[in-house]
CSV table of C-alpha atoms and ligand atoms in Angstrom, one decimal:
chain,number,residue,atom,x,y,z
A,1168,UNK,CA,0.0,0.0,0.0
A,1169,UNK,CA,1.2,3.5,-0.8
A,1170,UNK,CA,1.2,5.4,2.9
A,1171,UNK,CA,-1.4,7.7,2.9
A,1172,UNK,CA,0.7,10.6,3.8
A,1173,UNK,CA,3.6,9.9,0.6
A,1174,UNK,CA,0.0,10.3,-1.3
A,1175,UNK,CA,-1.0,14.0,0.4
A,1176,UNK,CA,2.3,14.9,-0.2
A,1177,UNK,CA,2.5,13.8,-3.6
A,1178,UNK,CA,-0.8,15.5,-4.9
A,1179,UNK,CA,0.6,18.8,-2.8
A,1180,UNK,CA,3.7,19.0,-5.3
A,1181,UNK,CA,1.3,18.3,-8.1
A,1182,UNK,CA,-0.8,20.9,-7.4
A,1183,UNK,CA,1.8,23.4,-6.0
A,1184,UNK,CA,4.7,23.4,-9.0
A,1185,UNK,CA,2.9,24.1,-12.2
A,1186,UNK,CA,-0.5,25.2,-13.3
A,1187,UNK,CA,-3.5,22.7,-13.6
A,1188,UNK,CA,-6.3,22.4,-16.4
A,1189,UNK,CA,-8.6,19.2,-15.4
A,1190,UNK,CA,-11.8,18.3,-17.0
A,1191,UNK,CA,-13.9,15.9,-14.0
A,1192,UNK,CA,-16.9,13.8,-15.4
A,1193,UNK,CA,-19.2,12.5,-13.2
A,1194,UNK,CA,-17.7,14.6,-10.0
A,1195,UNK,CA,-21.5,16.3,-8.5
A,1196,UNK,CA,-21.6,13.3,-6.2
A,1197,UNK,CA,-19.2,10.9,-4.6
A,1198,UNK,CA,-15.7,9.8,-5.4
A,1199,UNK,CA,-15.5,12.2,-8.4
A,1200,UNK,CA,-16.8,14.9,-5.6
A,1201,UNK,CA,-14.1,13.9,-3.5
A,1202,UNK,CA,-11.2,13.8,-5.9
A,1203,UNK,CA,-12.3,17.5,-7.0
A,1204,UNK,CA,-12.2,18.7,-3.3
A,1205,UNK,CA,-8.7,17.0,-3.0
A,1206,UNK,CA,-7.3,18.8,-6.0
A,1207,UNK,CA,-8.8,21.8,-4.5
A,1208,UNK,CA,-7.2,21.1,-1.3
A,1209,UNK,CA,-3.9,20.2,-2.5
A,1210,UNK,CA,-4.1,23.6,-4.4
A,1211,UNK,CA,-4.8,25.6,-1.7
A,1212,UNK,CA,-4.2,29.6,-1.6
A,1213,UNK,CA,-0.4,28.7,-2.8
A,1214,UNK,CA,-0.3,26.4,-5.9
A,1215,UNK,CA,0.5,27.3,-9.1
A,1216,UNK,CA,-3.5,28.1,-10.8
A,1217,UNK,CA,-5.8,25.6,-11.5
A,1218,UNK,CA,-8.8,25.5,-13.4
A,1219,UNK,CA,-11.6,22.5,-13.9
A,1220,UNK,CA,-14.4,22.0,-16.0
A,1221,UNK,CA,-16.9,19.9,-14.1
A,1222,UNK,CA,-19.2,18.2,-16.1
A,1223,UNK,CA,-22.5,16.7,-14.8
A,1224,UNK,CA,-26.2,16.8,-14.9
A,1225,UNK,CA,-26.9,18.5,-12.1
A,1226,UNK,CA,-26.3,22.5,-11.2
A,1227,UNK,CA,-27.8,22.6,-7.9
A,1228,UNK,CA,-25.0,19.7,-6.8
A,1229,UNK,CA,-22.7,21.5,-8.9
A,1230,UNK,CA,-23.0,24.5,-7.7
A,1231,UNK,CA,-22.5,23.5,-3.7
A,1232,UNK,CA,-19.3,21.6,-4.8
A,1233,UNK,CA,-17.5,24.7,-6.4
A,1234,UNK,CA,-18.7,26.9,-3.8
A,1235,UNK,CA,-16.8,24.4,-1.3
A,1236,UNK,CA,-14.0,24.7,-3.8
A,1237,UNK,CA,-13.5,28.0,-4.1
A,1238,UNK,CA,-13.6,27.9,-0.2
A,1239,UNK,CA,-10.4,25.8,-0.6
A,1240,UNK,CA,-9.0,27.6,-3.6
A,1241,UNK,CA,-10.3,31.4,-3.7
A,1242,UNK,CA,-7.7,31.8,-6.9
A,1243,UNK,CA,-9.3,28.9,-8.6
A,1244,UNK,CA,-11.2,28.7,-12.1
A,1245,UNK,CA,-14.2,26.2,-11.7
A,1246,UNK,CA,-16.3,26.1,-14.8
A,1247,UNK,CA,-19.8,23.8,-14.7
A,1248,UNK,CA,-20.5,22.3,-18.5
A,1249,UNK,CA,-24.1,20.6,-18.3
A,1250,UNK,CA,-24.8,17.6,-19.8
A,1251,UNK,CA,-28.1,15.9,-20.2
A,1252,UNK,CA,-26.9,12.3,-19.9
A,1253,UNK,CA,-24.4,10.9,-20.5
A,1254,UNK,CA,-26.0,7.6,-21.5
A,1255,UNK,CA,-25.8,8.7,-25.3
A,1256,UNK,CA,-22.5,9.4,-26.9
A,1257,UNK,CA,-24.0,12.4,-28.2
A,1258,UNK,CA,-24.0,14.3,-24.6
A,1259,UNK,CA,-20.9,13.3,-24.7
A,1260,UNK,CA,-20.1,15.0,-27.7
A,1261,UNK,CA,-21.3,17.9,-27.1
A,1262,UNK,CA,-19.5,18.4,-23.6
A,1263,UNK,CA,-16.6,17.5,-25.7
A,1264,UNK,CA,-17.0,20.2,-27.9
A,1265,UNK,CA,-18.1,22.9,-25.4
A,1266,UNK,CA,-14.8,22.1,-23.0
A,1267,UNK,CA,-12.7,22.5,-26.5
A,1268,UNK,CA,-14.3,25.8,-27.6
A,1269,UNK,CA,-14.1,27.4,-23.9
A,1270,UNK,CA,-9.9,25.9,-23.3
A,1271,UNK,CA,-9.6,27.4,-27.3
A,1272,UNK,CA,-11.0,30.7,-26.6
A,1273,UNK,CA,-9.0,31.5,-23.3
A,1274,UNK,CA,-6.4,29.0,-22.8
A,1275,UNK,CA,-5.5,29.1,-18.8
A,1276,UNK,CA,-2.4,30.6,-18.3
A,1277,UNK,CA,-1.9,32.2,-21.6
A,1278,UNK,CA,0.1,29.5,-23.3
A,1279,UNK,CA,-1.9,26.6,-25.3
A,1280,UNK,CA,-5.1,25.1,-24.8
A,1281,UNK,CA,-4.6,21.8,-22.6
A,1282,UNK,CA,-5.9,19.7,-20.4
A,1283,UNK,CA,-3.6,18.1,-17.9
A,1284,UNK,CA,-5.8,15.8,-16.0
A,1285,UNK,CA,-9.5,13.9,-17.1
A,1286,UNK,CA,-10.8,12.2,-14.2
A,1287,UNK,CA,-14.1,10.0,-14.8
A,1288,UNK,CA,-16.4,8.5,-12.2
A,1289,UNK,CA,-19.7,8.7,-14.4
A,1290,UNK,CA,-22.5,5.9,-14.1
A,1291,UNK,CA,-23.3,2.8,-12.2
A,1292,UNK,CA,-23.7,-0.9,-12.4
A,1293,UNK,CA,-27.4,-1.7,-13.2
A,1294,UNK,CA,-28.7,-5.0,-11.5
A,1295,UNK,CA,-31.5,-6.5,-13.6
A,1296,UNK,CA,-32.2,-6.5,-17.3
A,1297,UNK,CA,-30.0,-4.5,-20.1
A,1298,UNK,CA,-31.2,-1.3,-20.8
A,1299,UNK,CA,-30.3,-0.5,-24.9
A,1300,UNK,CA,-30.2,3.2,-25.2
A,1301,UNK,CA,-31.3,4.8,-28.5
A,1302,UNK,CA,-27.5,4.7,-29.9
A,1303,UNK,CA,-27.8,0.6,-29.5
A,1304,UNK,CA,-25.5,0.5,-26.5
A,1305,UNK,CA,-26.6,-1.0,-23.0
A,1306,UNK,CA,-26.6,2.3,-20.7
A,1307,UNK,CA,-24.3,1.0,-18.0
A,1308,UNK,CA,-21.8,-0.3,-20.7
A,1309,UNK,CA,-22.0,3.4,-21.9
A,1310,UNK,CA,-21.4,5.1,-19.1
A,1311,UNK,CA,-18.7,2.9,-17.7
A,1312,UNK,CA,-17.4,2.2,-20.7
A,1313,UNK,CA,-17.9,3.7,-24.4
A,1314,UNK,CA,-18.5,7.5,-22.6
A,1315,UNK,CA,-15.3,7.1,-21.2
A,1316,UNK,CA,-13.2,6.0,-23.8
A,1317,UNK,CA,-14.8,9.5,-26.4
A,1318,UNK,CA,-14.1,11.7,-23.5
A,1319,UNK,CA,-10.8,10.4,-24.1
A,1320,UNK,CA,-10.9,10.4,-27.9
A,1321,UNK,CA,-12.6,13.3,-28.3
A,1322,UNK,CA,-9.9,15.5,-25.8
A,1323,UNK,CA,-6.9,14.1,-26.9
A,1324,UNK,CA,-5.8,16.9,-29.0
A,1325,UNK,CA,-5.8,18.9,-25.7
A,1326,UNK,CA,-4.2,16.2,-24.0
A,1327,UNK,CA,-1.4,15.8,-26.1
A,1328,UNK,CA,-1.0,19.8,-25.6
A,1329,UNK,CA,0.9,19.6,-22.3
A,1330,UNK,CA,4.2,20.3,-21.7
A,1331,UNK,CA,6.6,18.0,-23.2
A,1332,UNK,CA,7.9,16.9,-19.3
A,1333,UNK,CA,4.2,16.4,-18.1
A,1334,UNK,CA,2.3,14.0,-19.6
A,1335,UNK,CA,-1.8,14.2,-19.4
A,1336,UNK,CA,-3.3,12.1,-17.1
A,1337,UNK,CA,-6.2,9.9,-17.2
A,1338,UNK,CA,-8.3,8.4,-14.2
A,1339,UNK,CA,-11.1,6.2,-14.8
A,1340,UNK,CA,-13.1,4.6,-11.8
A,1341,UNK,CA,-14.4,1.1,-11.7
A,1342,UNK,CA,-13.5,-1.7,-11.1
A,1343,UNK,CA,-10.0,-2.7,-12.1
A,1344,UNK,CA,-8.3,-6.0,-11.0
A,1345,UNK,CA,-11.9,-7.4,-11.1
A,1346,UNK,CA,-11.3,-9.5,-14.1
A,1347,UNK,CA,-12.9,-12.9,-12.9
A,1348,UNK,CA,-16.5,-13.8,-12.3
A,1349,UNK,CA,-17.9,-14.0,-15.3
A,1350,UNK,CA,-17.6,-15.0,-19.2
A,1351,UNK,CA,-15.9,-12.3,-21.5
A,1352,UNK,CA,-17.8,-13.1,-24.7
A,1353,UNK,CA,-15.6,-12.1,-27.2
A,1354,UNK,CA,-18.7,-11.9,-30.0
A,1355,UNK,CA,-20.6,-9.6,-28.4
A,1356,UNK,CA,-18.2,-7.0,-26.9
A,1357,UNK,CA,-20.8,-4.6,-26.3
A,1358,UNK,CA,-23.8,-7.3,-25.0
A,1359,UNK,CA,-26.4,-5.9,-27.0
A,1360,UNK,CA,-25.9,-8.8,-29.6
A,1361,UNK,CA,-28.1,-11.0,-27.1
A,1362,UNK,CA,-28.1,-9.3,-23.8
A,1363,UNK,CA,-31.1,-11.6,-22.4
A,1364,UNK,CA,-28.3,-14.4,-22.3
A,1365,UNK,CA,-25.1,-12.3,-22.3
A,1366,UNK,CA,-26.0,-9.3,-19.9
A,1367,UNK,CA,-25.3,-9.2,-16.2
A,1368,UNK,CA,-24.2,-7.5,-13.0
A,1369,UNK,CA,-20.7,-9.9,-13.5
A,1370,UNK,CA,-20.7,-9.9,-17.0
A,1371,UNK,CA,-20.9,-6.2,-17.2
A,1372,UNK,CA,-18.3,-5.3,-15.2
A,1373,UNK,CA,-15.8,-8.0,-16.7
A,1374,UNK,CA,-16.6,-6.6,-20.1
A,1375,UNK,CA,-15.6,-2.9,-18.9
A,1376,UNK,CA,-12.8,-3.7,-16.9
A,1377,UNK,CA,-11.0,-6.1,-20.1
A,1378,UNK,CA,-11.8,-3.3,-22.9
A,1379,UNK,CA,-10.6,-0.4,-20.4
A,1380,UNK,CA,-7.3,-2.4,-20.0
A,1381,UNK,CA,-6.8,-2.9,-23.3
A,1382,UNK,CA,-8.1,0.7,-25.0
A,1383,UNK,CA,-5.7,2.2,-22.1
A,1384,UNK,CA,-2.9,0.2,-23.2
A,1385,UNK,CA,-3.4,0.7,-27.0
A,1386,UNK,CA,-3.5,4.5,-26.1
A,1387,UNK,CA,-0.6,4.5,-24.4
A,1388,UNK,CA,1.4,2.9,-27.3
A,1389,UNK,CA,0.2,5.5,-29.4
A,1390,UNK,CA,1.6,8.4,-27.7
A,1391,UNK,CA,4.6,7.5,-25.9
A,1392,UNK,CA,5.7,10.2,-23.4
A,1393,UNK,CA,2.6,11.9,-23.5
A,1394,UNK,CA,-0.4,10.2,-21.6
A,1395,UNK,CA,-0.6,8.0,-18.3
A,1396,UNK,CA,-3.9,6.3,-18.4
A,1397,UNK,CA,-5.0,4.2,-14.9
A,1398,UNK,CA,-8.3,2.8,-14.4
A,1399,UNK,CA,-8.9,1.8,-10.3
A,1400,UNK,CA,-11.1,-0.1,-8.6
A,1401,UNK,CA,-11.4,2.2,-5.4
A,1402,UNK,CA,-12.3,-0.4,-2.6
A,1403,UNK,CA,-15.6,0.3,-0.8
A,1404,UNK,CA,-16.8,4.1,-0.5
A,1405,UNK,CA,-20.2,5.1,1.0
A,1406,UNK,CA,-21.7,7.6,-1.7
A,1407,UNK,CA,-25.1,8.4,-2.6
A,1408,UNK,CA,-24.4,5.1,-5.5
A,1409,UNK,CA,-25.3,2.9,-2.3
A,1410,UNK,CA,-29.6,4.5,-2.6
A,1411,UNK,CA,-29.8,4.3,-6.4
A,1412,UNK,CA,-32.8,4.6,-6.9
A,1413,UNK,CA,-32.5,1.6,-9.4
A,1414,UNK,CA,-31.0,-0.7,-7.3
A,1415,UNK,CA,-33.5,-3.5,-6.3
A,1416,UNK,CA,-35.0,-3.2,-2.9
A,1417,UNK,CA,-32.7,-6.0,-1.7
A,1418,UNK,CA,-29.5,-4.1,-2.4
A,1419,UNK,CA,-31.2,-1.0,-1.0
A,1420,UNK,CA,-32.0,-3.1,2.7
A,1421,UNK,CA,-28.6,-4.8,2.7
A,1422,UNK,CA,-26.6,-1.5,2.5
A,1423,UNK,CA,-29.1,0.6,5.5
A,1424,UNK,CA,-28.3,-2.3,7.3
A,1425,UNK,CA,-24.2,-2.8,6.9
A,1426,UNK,CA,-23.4,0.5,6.6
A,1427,UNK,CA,-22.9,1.3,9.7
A,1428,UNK,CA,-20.7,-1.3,10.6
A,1429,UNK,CA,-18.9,-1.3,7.2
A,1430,UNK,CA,-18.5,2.9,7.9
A,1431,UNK,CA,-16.3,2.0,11.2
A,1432,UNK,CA,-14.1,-1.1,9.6
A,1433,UNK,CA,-14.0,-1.8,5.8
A,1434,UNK,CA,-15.0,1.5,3.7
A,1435,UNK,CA,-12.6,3.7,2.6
A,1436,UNK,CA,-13.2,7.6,3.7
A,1437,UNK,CA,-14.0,9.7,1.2
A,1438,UNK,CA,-11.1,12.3,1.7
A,1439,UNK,CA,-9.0,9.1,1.7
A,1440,UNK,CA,-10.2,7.7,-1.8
A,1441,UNK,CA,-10.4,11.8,-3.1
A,1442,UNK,CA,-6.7,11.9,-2.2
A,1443,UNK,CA,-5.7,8.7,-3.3
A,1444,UNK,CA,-7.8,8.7,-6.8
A,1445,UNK,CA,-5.9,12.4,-7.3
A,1446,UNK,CA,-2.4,10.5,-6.4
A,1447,UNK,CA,-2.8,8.7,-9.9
A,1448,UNK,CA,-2.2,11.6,-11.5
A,1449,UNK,CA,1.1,12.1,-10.1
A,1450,UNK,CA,4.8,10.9,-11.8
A,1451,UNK,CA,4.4,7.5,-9.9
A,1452,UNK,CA,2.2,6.2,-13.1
A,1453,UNK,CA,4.6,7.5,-16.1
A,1454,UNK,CA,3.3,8.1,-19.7
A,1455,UNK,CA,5.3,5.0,-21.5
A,1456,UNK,CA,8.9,5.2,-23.1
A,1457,UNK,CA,9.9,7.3,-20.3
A,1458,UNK,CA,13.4,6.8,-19.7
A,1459,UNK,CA,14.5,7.1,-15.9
A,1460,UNK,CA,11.7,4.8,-15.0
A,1461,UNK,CA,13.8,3.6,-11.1
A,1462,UNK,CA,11.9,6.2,-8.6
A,1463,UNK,CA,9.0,9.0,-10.1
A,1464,UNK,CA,9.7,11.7,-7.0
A,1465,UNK,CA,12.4,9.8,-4.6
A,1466,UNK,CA,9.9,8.4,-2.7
A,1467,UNK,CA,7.4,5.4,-4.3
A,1468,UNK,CA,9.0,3.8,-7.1
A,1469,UNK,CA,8.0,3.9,-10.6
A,1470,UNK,CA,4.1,1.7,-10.7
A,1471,UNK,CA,4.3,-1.5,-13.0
A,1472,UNK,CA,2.2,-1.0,-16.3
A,1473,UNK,CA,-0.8,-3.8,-17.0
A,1474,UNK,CA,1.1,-5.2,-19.5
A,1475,UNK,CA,4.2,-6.1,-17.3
A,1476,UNK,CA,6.2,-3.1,-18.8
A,1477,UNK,CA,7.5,-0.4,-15.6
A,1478,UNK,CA,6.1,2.5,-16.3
A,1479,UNK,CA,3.9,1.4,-19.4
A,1480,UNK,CA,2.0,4.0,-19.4
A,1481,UNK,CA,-1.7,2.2,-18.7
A,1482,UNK,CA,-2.2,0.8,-15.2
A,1483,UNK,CA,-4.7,-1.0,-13.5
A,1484,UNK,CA,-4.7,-0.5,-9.6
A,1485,UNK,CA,-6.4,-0.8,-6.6
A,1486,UNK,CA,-7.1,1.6,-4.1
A,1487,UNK,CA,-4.5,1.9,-2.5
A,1488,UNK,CA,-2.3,2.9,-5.6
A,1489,UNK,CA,-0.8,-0.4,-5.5
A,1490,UNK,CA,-0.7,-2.1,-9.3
A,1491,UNK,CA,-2.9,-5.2,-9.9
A,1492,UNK,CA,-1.8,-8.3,-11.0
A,1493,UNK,CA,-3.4,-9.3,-14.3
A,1494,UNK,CA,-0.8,-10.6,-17.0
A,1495,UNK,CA,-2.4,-13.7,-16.3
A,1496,UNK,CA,-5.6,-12.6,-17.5
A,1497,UNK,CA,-4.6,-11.6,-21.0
A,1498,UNK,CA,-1.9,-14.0,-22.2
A,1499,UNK,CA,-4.3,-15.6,-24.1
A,1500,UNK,CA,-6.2,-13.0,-24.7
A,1501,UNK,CA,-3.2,-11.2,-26.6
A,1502,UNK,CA,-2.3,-14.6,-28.5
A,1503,UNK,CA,-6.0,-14.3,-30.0
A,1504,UNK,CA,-5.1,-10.1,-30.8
A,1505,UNK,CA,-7.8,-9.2,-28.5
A,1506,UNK,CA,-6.3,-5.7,-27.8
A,1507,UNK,CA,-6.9,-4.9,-31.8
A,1508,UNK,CA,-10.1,-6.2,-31.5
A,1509,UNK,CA,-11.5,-4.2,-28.7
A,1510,UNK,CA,-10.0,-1.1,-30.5
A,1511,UNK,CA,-11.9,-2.5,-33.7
A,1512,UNK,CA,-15.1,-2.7,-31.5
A,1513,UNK,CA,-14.6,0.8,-29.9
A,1514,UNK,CA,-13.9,2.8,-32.9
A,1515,UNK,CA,-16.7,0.7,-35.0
A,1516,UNK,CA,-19.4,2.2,-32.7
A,1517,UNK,CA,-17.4,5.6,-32.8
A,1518,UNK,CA,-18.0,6.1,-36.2
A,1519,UNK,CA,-21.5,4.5,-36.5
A,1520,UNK,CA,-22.8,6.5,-33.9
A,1521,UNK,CA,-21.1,9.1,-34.8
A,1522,UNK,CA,-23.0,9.4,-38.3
A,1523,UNK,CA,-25.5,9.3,-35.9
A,1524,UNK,CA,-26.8,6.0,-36.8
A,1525,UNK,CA,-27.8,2.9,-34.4
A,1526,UNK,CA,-25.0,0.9,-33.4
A,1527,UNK,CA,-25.6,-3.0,-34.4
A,1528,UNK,CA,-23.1,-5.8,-32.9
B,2196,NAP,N1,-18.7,3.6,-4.3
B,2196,NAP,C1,-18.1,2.5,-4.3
B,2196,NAP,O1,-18.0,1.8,-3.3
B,2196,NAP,C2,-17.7,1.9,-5.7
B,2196,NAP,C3,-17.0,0.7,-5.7
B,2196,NAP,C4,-16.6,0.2,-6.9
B,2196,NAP,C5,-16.8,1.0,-8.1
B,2196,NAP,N2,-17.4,2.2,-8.0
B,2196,NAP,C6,-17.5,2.9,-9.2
B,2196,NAP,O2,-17.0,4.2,-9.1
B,2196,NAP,C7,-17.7,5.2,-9.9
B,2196,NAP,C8,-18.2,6.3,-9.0
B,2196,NAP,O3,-19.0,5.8,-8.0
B,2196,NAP,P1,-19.7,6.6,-6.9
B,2196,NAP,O4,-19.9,5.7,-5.8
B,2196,NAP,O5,-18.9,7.9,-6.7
B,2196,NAP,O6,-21.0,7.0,-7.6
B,2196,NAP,P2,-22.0,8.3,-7.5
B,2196,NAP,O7,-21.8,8.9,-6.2
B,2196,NAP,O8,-23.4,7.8,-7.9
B,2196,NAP,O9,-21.4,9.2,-8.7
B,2196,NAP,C9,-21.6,8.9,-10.0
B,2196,NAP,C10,-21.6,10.1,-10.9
B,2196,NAP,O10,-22.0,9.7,-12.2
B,2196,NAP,C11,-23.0,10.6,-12.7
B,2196,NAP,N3,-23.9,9.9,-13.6
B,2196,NAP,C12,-24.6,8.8,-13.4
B,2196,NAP,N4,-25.4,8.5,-14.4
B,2196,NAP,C13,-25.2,9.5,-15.3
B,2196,NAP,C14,-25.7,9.9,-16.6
B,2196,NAP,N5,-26.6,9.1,-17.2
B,2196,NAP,N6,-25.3,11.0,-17.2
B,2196,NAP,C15,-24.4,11.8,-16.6
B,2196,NAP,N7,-23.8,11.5,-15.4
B,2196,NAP,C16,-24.2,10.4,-14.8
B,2196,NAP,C17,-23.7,11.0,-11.4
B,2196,NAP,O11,-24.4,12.2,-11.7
B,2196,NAP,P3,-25.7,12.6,-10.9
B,2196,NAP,O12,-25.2,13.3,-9.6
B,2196,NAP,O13,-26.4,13.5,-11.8
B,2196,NAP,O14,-26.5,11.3,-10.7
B,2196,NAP,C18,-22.5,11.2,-10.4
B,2196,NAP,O15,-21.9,12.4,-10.6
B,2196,NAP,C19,-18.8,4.4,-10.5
B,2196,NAP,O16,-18.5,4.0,-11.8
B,2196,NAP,C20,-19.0,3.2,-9.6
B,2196,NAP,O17,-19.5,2.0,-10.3
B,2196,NAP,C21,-17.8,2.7,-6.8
């Protein structure tokens, strides 16, 4: 485990030695919330400038969140860019394109438009049956998933705009490490090719976590020295995801009744995970092709990439910023050239939805 206080110190030098552009999806309620604050935090009255373009759904949330970060940040830019859902890659689009015309028109700190760090904690598991949005694509597959990989897409110009000894970071949250428990079928990617047998809970979030891995690592190939892509599964953290109000009334009884005693002994706190989800954006987790690749500040060495490569430039961890172990997962996998397959996949329902047409498996 990475000691909490090599992680606060960490995120402090982050936000204290150079100015920060981040872009947070899905941050106007819990571990995205908390991440945000952290950064905030970190930043302070003394750090370098930062601004953040929140994205979300909600301005009433929004609104309370950067009033607590200005609180922690009086010099800081907060900018709230409303979505409607993110369920269709359309909203998703159009963020995309309203974050690209602000960071155009008034680049922070003069120089050019960037972003530094993406953080994305959008959507939830859904228990029960698929749910096929108009685009074709099962809603939590789209949120966890495809939403996440065209925020990425769709930014990268400005990602690849940061200075050359910075690479961009990217955070998604999840469930990384969490490779077993269910069948990855490789024919139906998305699970809207027969989701009555193929869709599930399991089956979900094994089909997120494989594709994330592998569109991470095929990213960081692309652009060596220039992004550092980690996905994290962030342990268990009490947020408003525990009363959703889709969750069946099961789930909804089980939580009121461990969450007290899961509040005093398992969960993580939630300035904990904010501070530790922000740590992933720090040197320890090194854009790939990096040379000096023994210590990333002196203190925590250099985090092992998911395709046994130091400092590969995608990781998958665990909460605790500690690397998971899954070669054994994909050495198969990568015999049967998964990794171009899920790119295949991803950029398949790119362009058909895109054209604005309904994706079919
Ligand atoms: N909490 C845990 O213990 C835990 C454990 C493992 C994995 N995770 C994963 O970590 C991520 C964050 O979880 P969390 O507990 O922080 O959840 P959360 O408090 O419910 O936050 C989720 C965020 O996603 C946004 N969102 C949901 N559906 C959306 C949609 N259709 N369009 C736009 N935005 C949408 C929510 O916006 P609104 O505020 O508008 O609803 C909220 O900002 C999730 O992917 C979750 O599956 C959490």
């Amino acid at each position: 485990m990475v000691q909490l206080s090599a992680v606060e110190s960490a995120n402090i030098t982050l936000a204290q030695s150079r100015p920060l552009v981040a872009v947070f999806v899905g941050a106007t309620s819990g571990i995205g919330e908390y991440t945000l604050l952290a950064l905030a935090r970190a930043h302070g009255k003394t750090g370098k400038g930062l601004r953040v373009y929140l994205v979300g759904r909600s301005a009433a949330s929004a609104k309370s969140i950067i009033a607590e970060c200005q609180r922690l940040c009086p010099s800081g830019d907060f900018r709230f860019v409303q979505v409607d859902t993110l369920n269709l890659l359309q909203g998703t689009d159009e963020c995309c394109k309203q974050i690209t015309k602000l960071e155009t028109a008034e680049p922070f700190g003069g120089g050019e438009p960037r972003i530094d760090i993406l953080c994305m904690t959008q959507g939830f598991v859904r228990f029960g049956a698929a749910e096929i949005t108009p685009e074709g694509l099962e809603v939590s597959m789209a949120l966890l998933y495809y939403s996440r990989m065209r925020f990425t897409t769709n930014l990268l110009h400005l990602l690849l705009a940061t200075p050359p000894s910075h690479p961009a970071h990217i955070l998604s949250v999840f469930g990384a490490g969490l490779e077993k428990g269910a069948t990855l079928h490789l024919d139906d990617l998305s699970l809207t090719k027969d989701p009555k047998a193929h869709y599930g809970f399991l089956n979900l979030r094994v089909h997120v976590v494989h594709m994330t891995t592998m569109f991470f690592e095929h990213l960081a190939q692309q652009h060596p020295g220039k992004l550092s892509l980690v996905h994290v599964y962030p342990g268990l953290v009490l947020t408003p995801a525990m009363n959703h109000p889709s969750y069946p009334w099961w789930f909804k009884a089980a939580a009121f009744v461990l969450k007290p005693i899961a509040k005093r002994t398992v969960a993580i706190k939630p300035e904990e995970i904010g501070n530790r989800v922000l740590f992933l954006a720090t040197p320890r987790y090194l854009a790939r092709g990096v040379e000096d690749v023994k210590t990333s500040d002196g203190q925590v060495p250099v985090a092992m990439g998911s395709d046994g490569v130091r400092g590969g430039g995608a990781y998958s961890c665990n909460w605790d910023g500690e690397t998971n172990d899954i070669e054994k997962f994909y050495v198969k996998l990568r015999e049967q050239g998964f990794e171009r397959k899920v790119v295949e996949h991803t950029d398949k329902v790119f362009e058909v939805v895109g054209r604005g047409n309904r994706f079919e498996e």
